[in-house]
mmCIF file of C-alpha atoms and ligand atoms in Angstrom:
data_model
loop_
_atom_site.group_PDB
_atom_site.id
_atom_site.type_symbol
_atom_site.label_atom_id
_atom_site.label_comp_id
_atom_site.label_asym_id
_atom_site.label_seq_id
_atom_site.Cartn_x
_atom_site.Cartn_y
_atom_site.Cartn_z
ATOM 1 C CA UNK A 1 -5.764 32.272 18.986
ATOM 2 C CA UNK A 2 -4.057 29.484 17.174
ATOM 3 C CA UNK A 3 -4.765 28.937 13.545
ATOM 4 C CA UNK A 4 -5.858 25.841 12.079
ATOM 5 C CA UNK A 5 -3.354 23.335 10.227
ATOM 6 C CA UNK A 6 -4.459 20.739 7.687
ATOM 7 C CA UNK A 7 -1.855 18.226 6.131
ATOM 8 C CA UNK A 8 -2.135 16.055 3.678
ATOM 9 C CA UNK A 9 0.316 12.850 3.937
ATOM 10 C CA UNK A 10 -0.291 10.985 0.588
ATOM 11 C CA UNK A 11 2.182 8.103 1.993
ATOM 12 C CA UNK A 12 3.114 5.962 -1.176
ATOM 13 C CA UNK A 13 0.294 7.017 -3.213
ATOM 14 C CA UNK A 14 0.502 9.302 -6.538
ATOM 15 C CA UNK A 15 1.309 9.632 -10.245
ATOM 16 C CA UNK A 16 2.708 12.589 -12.035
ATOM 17 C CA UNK A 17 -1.164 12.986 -13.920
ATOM 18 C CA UNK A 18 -2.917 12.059 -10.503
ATOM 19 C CA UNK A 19 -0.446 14.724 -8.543
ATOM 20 C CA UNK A 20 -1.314 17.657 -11.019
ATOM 21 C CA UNK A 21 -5.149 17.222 -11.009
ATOM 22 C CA UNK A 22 -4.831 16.763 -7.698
ATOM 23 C CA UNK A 23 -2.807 19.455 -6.929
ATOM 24 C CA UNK A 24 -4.374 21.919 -8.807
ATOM 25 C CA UNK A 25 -7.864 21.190 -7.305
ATOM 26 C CA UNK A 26 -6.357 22.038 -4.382
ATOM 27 C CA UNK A 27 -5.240 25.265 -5.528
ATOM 28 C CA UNK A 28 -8.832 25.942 -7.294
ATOM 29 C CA UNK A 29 -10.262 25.786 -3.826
ATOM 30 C CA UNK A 30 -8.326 28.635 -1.940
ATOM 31 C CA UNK A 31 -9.087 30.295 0.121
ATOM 32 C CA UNK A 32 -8.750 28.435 3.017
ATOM 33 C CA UNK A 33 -8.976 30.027 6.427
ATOM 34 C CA UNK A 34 -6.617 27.435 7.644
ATOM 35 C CA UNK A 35 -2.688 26.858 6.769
ATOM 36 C CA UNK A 36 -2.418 23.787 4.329
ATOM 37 C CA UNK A 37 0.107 21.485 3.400
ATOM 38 C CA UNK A 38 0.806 18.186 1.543
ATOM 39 C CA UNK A 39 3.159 15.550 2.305
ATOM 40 C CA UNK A 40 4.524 14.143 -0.651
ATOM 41 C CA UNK A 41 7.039 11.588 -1.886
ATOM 42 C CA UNK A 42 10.188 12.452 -2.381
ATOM 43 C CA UNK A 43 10.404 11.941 -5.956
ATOM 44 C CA UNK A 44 7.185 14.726 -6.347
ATOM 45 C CA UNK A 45 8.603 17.506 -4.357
ATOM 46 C CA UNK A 46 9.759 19.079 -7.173
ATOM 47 C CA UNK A 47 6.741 19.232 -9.291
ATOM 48 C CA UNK A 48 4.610 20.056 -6.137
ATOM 49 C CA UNK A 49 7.106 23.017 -5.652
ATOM 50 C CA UNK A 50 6.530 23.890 -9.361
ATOM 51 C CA UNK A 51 2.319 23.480 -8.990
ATOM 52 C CA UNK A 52 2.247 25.158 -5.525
ATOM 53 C CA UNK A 53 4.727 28.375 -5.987
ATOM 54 C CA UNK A 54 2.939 31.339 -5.681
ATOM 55 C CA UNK A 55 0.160 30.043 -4.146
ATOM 56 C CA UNK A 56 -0.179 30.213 0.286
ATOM 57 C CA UNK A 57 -0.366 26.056 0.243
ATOM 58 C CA UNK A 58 2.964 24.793 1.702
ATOM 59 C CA UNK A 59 4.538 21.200 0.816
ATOM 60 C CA UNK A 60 6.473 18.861 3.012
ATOM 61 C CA UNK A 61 8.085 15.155 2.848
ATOM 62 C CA UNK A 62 6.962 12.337 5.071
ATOM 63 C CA UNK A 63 10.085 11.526 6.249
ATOM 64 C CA UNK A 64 13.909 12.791 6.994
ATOM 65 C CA UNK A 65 17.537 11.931 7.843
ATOM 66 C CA UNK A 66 18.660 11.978 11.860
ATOM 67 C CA UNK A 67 21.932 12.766 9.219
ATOM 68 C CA UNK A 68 23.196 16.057 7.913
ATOM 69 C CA UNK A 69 25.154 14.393 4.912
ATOM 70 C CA UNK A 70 27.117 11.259 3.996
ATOM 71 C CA UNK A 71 27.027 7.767 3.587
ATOM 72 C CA UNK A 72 23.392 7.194 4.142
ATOM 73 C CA UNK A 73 22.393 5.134 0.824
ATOM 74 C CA UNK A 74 18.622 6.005 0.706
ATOM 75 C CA UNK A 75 18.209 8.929 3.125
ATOM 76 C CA UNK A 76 17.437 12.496 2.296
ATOM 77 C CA UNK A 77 18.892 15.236 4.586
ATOM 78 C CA UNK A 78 16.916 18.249 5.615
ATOM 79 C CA UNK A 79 18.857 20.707 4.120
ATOM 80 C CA UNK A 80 18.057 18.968 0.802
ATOM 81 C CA UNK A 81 14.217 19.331 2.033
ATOM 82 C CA UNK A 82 14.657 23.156 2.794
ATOM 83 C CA UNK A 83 16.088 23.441 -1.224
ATOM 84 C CA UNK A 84 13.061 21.523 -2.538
ATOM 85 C CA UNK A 85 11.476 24.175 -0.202
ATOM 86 C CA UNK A 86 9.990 22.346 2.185
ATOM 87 C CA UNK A 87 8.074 23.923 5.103
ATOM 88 C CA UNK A 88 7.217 20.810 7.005
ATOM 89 C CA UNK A 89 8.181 17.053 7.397
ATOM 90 C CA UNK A 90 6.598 14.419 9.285
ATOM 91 C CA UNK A 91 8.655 12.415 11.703
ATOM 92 C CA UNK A 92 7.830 9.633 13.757
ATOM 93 C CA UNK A 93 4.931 8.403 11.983
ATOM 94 C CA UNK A 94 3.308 5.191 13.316
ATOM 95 C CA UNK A 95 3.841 3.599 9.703
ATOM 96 C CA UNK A 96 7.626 4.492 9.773
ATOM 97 C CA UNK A 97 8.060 3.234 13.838
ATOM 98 C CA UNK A 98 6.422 0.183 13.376
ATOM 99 C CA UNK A 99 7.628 -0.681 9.683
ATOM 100 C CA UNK A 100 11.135 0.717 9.755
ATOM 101 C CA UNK A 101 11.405 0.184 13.842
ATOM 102 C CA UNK A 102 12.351 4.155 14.451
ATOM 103 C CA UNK A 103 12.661 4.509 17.777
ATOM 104 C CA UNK A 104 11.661 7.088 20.330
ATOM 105 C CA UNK A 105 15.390 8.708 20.066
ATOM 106 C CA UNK A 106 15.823 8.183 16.163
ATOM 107 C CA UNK A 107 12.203 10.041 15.709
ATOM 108 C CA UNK A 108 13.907 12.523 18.399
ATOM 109 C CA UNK A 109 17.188 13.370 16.360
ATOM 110 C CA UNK A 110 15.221 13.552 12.699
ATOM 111 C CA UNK A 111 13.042 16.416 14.451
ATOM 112 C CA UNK A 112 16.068 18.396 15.495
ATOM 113 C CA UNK A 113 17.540 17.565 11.926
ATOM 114 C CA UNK A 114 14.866 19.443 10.420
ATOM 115 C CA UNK A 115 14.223 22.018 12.738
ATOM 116 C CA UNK A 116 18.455 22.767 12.237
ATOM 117 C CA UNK A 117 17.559 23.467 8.618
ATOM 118 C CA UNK A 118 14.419 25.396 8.814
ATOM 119 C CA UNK A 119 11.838 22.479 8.161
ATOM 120 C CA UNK A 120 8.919 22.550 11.127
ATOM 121 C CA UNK A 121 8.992 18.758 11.866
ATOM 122 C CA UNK A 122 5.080 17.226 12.557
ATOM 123 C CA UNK A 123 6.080 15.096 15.155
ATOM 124 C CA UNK A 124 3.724 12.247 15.247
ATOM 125 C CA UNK A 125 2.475 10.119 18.558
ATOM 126 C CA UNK A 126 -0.309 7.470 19.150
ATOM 127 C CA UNK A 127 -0.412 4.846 21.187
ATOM 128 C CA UNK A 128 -1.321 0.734 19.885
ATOM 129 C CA UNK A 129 -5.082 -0.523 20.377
ATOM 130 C CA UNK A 130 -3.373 -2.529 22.821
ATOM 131 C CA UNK A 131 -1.646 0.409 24.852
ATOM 132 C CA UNK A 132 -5.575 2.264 24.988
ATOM 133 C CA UNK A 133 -6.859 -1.293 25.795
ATOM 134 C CA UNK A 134 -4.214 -1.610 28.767
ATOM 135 C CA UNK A 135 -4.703 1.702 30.212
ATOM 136 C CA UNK A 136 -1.471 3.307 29.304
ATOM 137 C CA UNK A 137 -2.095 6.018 26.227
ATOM 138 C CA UNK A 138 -1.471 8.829 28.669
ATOM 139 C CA UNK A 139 2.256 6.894 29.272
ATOM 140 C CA UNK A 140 2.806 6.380 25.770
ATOM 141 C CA UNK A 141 2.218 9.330 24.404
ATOM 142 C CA UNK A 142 3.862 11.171 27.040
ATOM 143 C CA UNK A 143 7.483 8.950 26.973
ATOM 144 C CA UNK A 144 7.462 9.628 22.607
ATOM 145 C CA UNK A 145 6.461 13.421 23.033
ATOM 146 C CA UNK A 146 9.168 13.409 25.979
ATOM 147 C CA UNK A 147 12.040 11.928 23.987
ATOM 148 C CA UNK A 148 11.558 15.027 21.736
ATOM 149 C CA UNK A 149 11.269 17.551 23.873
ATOM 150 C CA UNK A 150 14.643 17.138 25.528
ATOM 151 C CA UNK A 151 16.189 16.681 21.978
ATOM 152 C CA UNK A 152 14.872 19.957 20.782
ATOM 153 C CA UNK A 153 15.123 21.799 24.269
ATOM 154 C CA UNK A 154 15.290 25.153 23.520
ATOM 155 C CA UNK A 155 13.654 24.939 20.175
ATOM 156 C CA UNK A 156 10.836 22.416 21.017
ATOM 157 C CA UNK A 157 8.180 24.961 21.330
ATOM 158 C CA UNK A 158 8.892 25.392 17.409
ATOM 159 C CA UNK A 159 7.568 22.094 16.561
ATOM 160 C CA UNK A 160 4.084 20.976 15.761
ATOM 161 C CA UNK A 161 2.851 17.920 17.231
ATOM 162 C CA UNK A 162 0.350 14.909 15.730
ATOM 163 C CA UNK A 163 -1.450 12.882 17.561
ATOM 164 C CA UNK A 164 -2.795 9.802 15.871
ATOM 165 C CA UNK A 165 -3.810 6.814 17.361
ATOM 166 C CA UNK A 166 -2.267 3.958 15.273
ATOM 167 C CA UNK A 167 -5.819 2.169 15.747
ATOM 168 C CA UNK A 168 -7.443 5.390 13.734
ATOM 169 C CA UNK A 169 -5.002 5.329 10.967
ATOM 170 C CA UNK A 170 -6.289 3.582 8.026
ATOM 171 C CA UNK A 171 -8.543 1.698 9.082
ATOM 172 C CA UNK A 172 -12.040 3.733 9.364
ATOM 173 C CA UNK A 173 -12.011 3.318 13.237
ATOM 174 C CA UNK A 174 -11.584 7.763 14.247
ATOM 175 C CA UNK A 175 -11.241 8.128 17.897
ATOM 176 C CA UNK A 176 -14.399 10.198 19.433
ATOM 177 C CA UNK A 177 -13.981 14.042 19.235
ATOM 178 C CA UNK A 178 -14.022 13.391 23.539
ATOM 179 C CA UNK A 179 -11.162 10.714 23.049
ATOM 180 C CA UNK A 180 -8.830 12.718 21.249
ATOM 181 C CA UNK A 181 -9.688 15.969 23.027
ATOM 182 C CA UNK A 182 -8.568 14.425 26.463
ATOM 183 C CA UNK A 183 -4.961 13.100 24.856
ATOM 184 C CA UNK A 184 -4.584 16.512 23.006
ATOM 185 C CA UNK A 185 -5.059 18.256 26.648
ATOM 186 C CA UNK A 186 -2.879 16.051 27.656
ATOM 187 C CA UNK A 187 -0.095 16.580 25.550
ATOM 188 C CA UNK A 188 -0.382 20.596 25.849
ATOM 189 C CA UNK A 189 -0.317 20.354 29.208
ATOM 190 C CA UNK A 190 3.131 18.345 28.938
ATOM 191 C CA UNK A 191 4.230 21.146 26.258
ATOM 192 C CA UNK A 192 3.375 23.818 28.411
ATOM 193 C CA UNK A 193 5.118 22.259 31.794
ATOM 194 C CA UNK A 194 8.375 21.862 28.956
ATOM 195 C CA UNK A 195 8.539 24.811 27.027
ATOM 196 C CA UNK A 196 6.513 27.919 28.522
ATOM 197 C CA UNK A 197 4.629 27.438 25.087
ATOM 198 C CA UNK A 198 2.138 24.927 25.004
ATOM 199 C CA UNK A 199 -0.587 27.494 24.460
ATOM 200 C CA UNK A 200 0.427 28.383 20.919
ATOM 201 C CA UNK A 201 1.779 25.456 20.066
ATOM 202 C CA UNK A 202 -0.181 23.714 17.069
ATOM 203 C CA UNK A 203 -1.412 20.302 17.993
ATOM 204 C CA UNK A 204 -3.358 18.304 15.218
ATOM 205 C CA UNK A 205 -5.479 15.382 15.511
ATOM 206 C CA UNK A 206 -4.808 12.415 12.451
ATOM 207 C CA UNK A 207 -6.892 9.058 11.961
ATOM 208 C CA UNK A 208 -9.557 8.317 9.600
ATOM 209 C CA UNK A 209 -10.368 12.017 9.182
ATOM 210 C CA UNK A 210 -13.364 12.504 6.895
ATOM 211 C CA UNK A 211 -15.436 15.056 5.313
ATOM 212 C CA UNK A 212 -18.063 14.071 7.620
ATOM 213 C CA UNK A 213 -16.112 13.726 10.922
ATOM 214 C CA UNK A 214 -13.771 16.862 10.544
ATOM 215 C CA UNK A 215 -15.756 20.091 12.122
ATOM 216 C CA UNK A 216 -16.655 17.741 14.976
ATOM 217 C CA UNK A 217 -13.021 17.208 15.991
ATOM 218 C CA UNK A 218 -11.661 20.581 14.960
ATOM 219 C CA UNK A 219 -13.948 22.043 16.979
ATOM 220 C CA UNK A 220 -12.924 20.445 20.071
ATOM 221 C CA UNK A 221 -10.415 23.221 22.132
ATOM 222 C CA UNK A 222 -7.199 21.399 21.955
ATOM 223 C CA UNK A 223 -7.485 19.861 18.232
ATOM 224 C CA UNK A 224 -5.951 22.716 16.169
ATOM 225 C CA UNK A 225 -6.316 21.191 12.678
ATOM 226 C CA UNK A 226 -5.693 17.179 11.000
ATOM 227 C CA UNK A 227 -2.916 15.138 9.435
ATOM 228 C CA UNK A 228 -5.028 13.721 6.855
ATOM 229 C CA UNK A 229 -3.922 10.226 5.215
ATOM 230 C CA UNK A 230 -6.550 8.669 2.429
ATOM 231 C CA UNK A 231 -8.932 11.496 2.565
ATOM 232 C CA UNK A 232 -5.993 13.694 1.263
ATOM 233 C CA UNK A 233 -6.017 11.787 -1.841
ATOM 234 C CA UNK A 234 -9.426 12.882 -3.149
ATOM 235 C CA UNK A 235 -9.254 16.653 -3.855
ATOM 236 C CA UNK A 236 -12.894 16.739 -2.973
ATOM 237 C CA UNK A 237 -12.739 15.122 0.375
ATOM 238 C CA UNK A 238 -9.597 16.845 0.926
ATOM 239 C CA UNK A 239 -10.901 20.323 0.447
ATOM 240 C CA UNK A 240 -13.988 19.807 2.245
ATOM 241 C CA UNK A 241 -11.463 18.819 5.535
ATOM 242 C CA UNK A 242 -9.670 21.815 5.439
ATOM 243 C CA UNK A 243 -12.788 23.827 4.744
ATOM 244 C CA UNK A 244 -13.750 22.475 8.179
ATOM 245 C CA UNK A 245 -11.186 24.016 9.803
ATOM 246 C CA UNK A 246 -11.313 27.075 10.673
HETATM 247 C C1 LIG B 301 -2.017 9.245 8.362
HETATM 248 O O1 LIG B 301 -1.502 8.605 7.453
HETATM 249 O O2 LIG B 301 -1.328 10.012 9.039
HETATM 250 C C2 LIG B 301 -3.451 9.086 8.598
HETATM 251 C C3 LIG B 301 -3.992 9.728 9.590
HETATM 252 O O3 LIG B 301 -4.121 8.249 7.741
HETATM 253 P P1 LIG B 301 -5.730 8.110 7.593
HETATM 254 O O4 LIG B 301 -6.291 9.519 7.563
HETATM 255 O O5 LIG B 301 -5.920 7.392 6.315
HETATM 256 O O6 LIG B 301 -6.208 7.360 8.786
#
């Protein structure tokens, strides 16, 4: 039986006064049956270390160095993730390939960078409205999920894997609970074939998750929890999504 996992990305959204009402709701409404995170910007990892500690809610970063160390003006390593404490960090979202044009291999080597320092990288895949429209999610998803796998090798079972559809994100549009059950099968199936593992490997589900739309999807036998983007910025909505998974 694999347990539910709800994450929060708040992407470049926050305020020290909106993070600790925020955060603290979140802590108010424990117990959850599922694991939960939050994604965070950099700059708040410390204070959501500070709010969370003590508590079973983990924090993460949205993003991390292919680098251990050096000359990488902007970048943050992992092993400066794992000292903020860091239990997750999202690679390869859509955001980050189609804004800051990571590529399969770059989203490839950041995973094994975390994973190297202890930080379970949510490995993020989705195909275009274009690539569904053409026929070719299956192939999409499969060559990003690929590049990883033979990166990691050994260690890929110890990932956790998104799947969002970059239509989905943002934009209201959620795929059908049917939709994203039949990629998510998909994708196990390709985990299993790789690693021996795919069976307790944690698989969530990510665009335009609401309160209203959450049980439907969770429930679905291959959707093992959300990556929640604007709906993790209202404690309210928030809570009621990882309430919903269970
Ligand atoms: C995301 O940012 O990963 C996401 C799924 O966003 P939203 O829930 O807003 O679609």
């Amino acid at each position: 039986m694999r347990r539910k996992l709800v994450v929060g990305n708040w992407k470049m959204h926050g305020s020290r006064p909106a993070n600790a009402d925020l955060l603290s709701a979140l802590r108010g409404g424990r117990p959850y049956t599922a694991t939960v995170a939050v994604c965070v910007p950099f700059v708040y990892l410390s204070e959501t270390a500070a709010t969370l500690a003590g508590s079973d809610i983990h924090w993460g970063a949205q993003d991390v160095s292919a680098h251990a160390q050096g000359a990488y003006t902007g970048e943050v390593s992992a092993a400066m993730l794992a000292e903020a404490g860091c239990r997750y960090a999202l690679v390869g979202h859509s955001e980050r390939r189609a804004l800051h044009a990571e590529s399969d291999m770059l989203v490839a080597q950041k995973a094994q960078a975390a994973l190297a320092c202890g930080v379970t990288p949510i490995v993020c895949v989705g195909e275009t409205l274009a690539e569904r429209e053409s026929g070719l999610t299956e192939a999409v998803v499969k060559r990003q999920l690929s590049a990883v796998i033979h990166q990691l090798t050994h260690c890929a079972a110890e990932m956790v894997v998104a799947y969002e559809p970059v239509w989905a994100i943002g934009t209201g549009l959620t795929a059908t609970p049917e939709q994203a059950q039949a990629v998510h099968a998909v994708l196990r199936a390709q985990l299993q074939a790789a690693t021996g593992h795919g069976q307790t490997m944690t698989i969530l589900y990510g665009g335009s998750v609401k309160p209203d739309n959450a049980a439907t999807l969770f429930a679905q036998p291959d959707i093992d929890g959300g990556l929640i983007g604007g709906a993790s910025l209202k404690a309210s909505d928030f809570i009621a999504i990882c309430r919903a998974a269970h």
